[in-house]
mmCIF file of C-alpha atoms in Angstrom:
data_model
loop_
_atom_site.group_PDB
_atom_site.id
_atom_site.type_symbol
_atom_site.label_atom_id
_atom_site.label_comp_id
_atom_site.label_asym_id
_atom_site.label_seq_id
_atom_site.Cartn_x
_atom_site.Cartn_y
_atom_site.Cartn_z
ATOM 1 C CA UNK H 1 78.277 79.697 95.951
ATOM 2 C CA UNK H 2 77.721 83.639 96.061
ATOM 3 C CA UNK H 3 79.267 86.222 97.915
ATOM 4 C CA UNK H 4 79.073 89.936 98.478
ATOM 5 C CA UNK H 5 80.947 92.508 100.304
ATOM 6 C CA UNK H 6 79.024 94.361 102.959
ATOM 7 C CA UNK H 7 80.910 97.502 103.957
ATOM 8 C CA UNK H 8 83.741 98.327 102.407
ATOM 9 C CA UNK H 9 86.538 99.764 104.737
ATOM 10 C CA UNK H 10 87.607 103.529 105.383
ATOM 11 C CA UNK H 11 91.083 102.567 105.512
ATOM 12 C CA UNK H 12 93.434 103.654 102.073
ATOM 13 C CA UNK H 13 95.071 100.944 100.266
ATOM 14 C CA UNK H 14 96.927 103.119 98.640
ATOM 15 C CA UNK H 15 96.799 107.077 99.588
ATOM 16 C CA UNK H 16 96.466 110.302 96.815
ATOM 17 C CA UNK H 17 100.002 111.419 98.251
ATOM 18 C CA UNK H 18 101.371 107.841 96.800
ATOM 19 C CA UNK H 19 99.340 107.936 93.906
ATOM 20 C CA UNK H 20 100.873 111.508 92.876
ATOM 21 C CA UNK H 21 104.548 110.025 93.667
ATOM 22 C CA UNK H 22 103.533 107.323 90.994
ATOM 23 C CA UNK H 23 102.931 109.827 88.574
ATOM 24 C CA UNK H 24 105.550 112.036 89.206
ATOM 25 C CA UNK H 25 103.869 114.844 90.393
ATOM 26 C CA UNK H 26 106.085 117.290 92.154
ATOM 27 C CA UNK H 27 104.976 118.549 95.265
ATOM 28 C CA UNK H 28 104.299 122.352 95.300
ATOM 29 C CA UNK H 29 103.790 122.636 91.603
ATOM 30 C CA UNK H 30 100.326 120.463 92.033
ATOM 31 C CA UNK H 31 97.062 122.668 92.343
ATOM 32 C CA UNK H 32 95.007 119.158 93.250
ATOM 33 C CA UNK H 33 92.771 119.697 90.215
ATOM 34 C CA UNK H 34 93.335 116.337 89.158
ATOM 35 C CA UNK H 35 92.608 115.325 92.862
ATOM 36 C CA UNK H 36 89.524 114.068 92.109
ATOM 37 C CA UNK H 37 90.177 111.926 88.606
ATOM 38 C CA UNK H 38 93.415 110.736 90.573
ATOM 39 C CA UNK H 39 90.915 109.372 93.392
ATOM 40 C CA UNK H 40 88.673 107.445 90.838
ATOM 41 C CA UNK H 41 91.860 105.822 89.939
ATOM 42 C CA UNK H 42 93.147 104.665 92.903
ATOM 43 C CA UNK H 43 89.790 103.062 93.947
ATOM 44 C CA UNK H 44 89.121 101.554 90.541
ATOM 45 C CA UNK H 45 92.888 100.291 90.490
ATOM 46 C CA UNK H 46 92.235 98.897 93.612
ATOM 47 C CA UNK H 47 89.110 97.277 92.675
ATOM 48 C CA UNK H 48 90.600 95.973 89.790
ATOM 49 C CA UNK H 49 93.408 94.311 91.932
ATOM 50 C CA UNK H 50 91.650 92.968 94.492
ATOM 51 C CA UNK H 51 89.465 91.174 91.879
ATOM 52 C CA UNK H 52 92.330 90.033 89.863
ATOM 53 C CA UNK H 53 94.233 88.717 92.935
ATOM 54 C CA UNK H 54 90.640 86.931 94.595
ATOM 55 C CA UNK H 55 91.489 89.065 97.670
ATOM 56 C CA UNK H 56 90.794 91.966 99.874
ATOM 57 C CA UNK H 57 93.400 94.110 100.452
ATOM 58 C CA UNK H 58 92.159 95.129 103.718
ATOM 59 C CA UNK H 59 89.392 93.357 106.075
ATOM 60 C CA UNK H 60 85.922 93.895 105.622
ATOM 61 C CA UNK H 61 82.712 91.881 106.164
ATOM 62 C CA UNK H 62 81.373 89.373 103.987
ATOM 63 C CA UNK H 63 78.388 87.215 103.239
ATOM 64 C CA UNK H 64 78.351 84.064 101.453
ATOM 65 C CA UNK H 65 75.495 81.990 100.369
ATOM 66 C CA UNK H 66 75.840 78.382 99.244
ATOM 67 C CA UNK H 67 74.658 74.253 99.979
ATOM 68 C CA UNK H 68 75.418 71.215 98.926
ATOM 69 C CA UNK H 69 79.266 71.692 99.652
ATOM 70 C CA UNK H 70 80.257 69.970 103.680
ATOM 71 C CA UNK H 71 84.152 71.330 102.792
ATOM 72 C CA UNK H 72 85.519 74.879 100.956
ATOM 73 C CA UNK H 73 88.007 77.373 101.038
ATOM 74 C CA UNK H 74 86.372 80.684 102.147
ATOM 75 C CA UNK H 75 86.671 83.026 99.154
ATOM 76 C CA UNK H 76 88.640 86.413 99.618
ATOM 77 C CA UNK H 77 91.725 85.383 101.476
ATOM 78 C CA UNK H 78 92.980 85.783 105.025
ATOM 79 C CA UNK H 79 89.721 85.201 106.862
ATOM 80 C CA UNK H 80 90.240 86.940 110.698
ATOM 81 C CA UNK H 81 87.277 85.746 112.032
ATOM 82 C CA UNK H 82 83.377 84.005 111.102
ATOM 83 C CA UNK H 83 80.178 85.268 112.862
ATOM 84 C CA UNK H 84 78.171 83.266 111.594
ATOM 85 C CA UNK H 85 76.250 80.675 109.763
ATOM 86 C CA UNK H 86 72.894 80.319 109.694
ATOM 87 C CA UNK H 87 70.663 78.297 108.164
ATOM 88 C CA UNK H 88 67.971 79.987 105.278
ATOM 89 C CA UNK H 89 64.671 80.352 106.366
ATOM 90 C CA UNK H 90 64.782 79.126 110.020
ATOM 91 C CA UNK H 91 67.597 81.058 110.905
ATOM 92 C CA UNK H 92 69.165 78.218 112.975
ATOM 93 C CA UNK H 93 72.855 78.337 113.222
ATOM 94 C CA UNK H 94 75.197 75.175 111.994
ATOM 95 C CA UNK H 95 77.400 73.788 113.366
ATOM 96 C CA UNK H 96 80.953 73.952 111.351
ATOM 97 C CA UNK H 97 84.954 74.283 112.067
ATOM 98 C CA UNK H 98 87.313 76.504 110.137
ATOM 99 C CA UNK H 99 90.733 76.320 110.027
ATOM 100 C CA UNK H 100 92.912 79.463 109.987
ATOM 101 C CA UNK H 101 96.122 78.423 108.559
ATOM 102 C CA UNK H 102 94.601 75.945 105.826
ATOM 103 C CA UNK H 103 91.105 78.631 105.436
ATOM 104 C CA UNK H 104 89.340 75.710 105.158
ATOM 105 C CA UNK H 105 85.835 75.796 106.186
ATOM 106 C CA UNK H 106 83.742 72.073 107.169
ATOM 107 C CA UNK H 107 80.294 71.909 108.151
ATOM 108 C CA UNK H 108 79.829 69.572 110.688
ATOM 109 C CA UNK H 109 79.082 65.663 109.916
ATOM 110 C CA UNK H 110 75.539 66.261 111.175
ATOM 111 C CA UNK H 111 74.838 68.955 109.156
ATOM 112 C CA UNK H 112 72.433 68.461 106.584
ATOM 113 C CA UNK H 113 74.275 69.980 103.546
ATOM 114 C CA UNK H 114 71.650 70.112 101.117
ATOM 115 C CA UNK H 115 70.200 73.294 103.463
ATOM 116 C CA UNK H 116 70.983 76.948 102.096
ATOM 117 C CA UNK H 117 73.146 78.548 104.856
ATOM 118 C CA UNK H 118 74.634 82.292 104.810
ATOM 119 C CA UNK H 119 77.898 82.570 106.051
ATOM 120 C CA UNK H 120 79.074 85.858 107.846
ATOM 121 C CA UNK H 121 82.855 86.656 108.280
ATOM 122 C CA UNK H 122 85.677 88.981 107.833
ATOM 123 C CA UNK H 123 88.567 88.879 105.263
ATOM 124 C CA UNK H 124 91.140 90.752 103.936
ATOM 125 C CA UNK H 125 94.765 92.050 105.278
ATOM 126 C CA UNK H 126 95.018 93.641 108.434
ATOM 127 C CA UNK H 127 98.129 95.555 106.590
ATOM 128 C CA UNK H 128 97.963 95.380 103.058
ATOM 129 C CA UNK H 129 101.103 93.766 101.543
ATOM 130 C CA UNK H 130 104.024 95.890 99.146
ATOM 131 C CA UNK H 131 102.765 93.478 96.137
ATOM 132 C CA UNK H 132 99.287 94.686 96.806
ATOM 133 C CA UNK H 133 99.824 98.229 96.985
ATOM 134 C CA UNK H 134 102.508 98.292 94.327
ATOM 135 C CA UNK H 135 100.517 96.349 92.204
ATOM 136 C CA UNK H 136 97.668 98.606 92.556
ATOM 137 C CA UNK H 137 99.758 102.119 91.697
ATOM 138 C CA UNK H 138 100.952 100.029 88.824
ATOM 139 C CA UNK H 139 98.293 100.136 87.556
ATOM 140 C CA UNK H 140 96.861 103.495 88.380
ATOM 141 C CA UNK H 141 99.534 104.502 86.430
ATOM 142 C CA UNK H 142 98.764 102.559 83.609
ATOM 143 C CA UNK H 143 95.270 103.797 83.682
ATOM 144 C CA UNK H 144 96.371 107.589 84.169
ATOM 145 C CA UNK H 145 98.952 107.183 81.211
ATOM 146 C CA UNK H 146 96.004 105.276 78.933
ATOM 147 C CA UNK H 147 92.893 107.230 79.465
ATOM 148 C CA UNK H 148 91.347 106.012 75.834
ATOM 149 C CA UNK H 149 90.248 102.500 75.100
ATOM 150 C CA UNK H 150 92.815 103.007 71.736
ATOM 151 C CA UNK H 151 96.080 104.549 71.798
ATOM 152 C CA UNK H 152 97.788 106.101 68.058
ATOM 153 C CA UNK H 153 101.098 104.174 67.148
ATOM 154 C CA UNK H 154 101.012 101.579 70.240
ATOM 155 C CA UNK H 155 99.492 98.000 70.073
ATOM 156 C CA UNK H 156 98.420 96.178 73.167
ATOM 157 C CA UNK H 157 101.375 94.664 73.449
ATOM 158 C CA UNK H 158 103.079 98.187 74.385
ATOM 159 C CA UNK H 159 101.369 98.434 77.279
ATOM 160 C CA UNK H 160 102.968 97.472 80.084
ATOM 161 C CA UNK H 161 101.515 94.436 82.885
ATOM 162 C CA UNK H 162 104.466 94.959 85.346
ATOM 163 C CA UNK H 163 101.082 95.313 87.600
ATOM 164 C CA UNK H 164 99.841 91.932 86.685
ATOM 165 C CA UNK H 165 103.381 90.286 87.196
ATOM 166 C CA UNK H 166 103.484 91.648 90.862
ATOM 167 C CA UNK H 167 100.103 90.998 91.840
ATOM 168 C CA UNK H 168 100.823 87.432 90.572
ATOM 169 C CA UNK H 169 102.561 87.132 93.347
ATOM 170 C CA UNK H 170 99.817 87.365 95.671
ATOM 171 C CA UNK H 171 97.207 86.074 93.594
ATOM 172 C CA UNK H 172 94.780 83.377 94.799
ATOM 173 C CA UNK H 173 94.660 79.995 92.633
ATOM 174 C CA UNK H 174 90.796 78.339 92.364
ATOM 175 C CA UNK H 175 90.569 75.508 94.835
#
């Protein structure tokens, strides 16, 4: 089973003007010269979180490839909606049902499983939750405070995983 992300949405997870409250930056005395470093870290703390939790924080498209499995849990979380699935090669679509509150997918009976199909659909929150996005500036501003791989006089045990303890919250467990 592989999957990919298509397009990645426009929409902030978590905005520069809450990244700078994270950090404590006072507003008037910023000159946004750090604007763009502080933008990096956002989207890598993001990126970071959204792998670590198994979901997207907000919807986007995705394409999955996989056979030999009738029944699965669509990776990613919170699927809104699947457009399609079509078989590999003949581009013929099967036939399947997919429930929303369990996210399980099922080919149907018929279905020969042994068939490479791609599966099209969108996941993530339509509003990201406060464990996501606090998670993520967590983390930001452990990356912003740690910007070397090795810190004088601290071990790793110093630096603090309040991020992973709230995005532990909304983590996904393998199925």
């Amino acid at each position: 089973m592989y999957y990919r992300v298509l397009n990645r949405s426009e929409i902030a997870v978590v905005t520069l003007k809450q990244a700078k409250n994270q950090l404590n930056m006072i507003a008037g005395e910023d000159d946004g010269e750090d604007d763009d470093h502080i933008q990096l870290l956002i989207d890598t703390a993001v990126e970071l979180s959204e792998k670590y939790t198994r979901r997207l924080f907000s919807v986007e498209t995705v394409e999955l490839s996989l056979k030999n499995v009738r029944q699965f849990y669509l990776p990613l979380g919170e699927v809104e909606s699947i457009t399609s699935a079509v078989v590999t090669g003949d581009s013929s679509s099967a036939g399947f049902s997919f429930n929303p509150i369990s996210q399980i997918f099922k080919f149907d009976d018929n279905f020969d499983i042994s068939k490479e199909v791609t599966i099209t659909y969108n996941a993530g929150y339509k509003k990201p939750p406060n464990a996501a996005i606090m998670g993520a500036m967590m983390l930001l501003a452990s990356l912003w405070e740690n910007r070397e791989d090795t810190v004088t006089g601290l071990t790793v045990s110093d630096i603090p995983l309040n991020s992973t303890a709230i995005l532990d919250s909304i983590k996904l467990g393998w199925f």
